[in-house]
PDB file of C-alpha atoms in Angstrom:
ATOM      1  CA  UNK A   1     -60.559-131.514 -46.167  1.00  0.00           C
ATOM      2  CA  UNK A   2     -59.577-135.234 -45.670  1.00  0.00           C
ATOM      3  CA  UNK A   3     -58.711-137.522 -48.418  1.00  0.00           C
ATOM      4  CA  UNK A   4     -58.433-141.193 -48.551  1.00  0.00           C
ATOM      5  CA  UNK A   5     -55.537-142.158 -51.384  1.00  0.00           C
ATOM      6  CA  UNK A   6     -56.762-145.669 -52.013  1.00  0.00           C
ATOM      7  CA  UNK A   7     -54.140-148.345 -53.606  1.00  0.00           C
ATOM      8  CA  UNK A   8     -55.883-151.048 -54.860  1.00  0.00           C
ATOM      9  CA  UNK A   9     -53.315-153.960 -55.421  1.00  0.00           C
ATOM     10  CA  UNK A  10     -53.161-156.997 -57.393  1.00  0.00           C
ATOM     11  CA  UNK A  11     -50.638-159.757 -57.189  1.00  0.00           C
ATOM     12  CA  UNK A  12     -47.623-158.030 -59.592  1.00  0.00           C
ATOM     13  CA  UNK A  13     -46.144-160.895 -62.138  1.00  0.00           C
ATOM     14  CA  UNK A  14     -42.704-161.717 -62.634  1.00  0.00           C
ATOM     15  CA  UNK A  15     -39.813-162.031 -59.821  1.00  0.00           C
ATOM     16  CA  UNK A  16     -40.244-160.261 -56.550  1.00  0.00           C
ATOM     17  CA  UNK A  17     -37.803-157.522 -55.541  1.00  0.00           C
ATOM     18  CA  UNK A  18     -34.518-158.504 -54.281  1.00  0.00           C
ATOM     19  CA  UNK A  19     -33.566-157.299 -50.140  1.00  0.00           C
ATOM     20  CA  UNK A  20     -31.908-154.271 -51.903  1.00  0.00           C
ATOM     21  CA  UNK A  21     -34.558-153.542 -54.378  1.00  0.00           C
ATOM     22  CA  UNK A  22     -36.994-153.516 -51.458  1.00  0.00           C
ATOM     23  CA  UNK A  23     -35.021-151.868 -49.173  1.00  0.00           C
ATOM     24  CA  UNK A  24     -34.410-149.337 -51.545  1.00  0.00           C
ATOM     25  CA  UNK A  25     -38.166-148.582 -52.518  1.00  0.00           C
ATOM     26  CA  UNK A  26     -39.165-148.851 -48.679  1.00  0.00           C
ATOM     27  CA  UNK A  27     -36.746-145.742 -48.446  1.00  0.00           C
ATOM     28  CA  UNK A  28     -38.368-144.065 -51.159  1.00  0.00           C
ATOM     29  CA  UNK A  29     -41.529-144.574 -49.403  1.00  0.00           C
ATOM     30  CA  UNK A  30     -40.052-143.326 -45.804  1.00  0.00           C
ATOM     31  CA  UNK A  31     -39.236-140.080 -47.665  1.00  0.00           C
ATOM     32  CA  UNK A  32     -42.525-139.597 -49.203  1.00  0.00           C
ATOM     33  CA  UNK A  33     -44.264-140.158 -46.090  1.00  0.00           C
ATOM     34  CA  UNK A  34     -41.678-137.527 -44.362  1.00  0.00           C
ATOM     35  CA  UNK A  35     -42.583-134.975 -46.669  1.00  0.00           C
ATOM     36  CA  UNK A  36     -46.219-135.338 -46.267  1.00  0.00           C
ATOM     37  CA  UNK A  37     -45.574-135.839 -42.571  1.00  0.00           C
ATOM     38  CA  UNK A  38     -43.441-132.176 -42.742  1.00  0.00           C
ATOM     39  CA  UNK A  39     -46.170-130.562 -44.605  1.00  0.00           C
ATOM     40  CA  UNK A  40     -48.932-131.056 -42.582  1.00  0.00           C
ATOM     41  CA  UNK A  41     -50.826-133.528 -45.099  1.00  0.00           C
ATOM     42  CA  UNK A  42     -50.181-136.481 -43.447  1.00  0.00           C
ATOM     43  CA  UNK A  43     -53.260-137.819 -40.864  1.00  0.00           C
ATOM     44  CA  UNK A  44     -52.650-141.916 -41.062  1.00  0.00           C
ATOM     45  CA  UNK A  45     -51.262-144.461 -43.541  1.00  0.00           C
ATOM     46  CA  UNK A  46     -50.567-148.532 -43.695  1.00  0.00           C
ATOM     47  CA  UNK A  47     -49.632-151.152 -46.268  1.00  0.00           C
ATOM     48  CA  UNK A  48     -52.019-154.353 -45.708  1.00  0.00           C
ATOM     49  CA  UNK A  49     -51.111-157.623 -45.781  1.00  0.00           C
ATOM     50  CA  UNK A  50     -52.148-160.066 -48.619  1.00  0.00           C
ATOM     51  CA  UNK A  51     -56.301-161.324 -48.945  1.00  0.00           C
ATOM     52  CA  UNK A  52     -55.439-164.448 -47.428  1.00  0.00           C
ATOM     53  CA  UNK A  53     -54.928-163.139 -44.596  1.00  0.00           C
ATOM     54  CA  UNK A  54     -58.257-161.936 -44.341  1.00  0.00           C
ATOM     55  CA  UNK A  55     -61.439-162.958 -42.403  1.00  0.00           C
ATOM     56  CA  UNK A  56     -64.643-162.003 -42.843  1.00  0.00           C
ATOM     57  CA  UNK A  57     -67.363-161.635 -39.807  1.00  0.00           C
ATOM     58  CA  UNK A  58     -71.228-161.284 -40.789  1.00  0.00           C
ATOM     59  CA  UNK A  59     -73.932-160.539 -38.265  1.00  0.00           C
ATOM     60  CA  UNK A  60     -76.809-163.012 -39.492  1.00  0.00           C
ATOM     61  CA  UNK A  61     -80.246-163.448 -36.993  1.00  0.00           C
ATOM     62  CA  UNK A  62     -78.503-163.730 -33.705  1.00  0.00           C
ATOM     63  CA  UNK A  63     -75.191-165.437 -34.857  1.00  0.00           C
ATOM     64  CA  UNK A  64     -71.780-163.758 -35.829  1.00  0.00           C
ATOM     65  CA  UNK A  65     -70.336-165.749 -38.408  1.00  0.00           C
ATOM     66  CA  UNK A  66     -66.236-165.528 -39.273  1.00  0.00           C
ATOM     67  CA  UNK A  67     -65.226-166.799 -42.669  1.00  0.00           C
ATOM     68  CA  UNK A  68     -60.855-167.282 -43.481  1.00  0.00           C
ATOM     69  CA  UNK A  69     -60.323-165.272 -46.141  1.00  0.00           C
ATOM     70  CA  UNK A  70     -61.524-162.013 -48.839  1.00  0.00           C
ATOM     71  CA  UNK A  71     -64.871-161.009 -49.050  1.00  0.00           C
ATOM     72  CA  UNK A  72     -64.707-160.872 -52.870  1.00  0.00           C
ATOM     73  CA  UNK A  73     -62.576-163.607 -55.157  1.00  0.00           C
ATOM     74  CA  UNK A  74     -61.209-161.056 -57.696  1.00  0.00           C
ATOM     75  CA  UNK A  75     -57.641-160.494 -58.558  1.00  0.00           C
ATOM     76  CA  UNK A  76     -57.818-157.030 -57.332  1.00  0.00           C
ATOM     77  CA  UNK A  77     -57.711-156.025 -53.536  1.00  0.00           C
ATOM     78  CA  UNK A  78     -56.859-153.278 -51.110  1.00  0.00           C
ATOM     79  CA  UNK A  79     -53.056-152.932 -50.926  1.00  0.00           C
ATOM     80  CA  UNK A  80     -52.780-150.129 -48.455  1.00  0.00           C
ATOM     81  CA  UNK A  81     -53.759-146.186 -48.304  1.00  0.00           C
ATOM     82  CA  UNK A  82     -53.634-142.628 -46.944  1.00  0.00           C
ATOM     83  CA  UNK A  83     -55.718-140.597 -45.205  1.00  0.00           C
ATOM     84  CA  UNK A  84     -53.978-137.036 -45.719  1.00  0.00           C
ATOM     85  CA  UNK A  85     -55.586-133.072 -45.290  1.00  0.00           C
ATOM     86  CA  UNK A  86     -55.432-130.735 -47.921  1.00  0.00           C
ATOM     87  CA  UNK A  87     -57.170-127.735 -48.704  1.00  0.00           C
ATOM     88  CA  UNK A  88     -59.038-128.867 -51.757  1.00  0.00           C
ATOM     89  CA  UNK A  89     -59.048-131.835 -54.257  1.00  0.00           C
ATOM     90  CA  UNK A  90     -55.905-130.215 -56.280  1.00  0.00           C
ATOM     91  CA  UNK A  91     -53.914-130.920 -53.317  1.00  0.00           C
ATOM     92  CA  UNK A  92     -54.779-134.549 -52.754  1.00  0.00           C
ATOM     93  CA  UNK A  93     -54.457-135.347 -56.418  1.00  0.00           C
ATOM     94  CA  UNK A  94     -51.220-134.138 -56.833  1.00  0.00           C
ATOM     95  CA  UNK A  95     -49.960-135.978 -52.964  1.00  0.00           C
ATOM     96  CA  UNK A  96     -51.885-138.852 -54.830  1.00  0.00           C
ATOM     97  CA  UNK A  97     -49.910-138.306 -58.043  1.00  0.00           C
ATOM     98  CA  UNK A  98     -46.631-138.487 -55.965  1.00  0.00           C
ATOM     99  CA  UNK A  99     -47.437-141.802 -54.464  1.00  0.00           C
ATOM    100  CA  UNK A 100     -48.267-142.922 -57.915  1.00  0.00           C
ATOM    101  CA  UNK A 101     -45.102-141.961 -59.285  1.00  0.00           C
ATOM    102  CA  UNK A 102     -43.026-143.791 -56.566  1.00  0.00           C
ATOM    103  CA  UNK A 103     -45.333-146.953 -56.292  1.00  0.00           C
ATOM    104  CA  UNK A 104     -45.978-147.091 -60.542  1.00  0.00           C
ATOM    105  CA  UNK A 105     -49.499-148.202 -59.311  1.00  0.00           C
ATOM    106  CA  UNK A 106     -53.046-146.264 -59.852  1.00  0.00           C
ATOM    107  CA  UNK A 107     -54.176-144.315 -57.053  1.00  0.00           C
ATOM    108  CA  UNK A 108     -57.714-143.486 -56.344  1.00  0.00           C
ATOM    109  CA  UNK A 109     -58.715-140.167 -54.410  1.00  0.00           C
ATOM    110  CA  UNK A 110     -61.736-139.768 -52.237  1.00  0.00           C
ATOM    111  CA  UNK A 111     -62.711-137.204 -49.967  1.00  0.00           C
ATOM    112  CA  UNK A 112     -64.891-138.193 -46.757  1.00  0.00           C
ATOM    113  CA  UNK A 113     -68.471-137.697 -47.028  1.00  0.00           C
ATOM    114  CA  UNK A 114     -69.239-135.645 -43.810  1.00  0.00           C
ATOM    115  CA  UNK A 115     -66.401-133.047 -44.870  1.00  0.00           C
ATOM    116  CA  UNK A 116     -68.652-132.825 -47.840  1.00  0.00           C
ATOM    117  CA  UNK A 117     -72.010-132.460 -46.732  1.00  0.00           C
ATOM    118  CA  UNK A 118     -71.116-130.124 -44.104  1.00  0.00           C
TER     119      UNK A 118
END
């Protein structure tokens, strides 16, 4: 089945990482993905950029409207995600308990719905 490992983000208080700090983690990351990659779990994956860099388009009457910015003002937001295969839900919670680990951030786990209802 496919799984969607959801990060939802939030702006993280304090300093920001140093180069080396970041570089460092971004490694961390490189292996994790390799190992998913190696295993066969791996299907897609991306970090997003911040809210702000968001816009919005809405299909009202005969218009298409674009708005700058989230859809929702709330301090949470979609920081990035997976889309991996694994045989059942074990598997993607424990790929999903990995990323965790490394990113000290809550994942949530979804599987698609037509995988389900199939």
């Amino acid at each position: 089945m496919t799984y969607y490992l959801l990060r939802p983000g939030q702006a993280v208080p304090g300093a920001p990482m140093s180069e080396d700090e970041m570089n460092e983690h971004m490694q961390a990351i490189w292996r994790l993905e390799a190992d998913m990659k190696s295993t066969g779990a791996w299907v897609f994956g991306g970090r997003l950029h911040d809210p702000s860099t968001a816009t919005v388009v809405r299909a009202e009457a005969d218009d298409v409207l674009t708005t700058d910015g989230p859809f929702a003002e709330t301090k949470d937001h979609l920081g990035g995600f997976y889309l991996i295969r694994t045989s059942n839900l074990d598997g993607a919670l424990e790929w999903a308990g990995k990323v965790s680990a490394l990113i000290r951030a809550s994942i949530e786990v979804r599987p698609f719905v037509d995988e389900m209802t199939s």
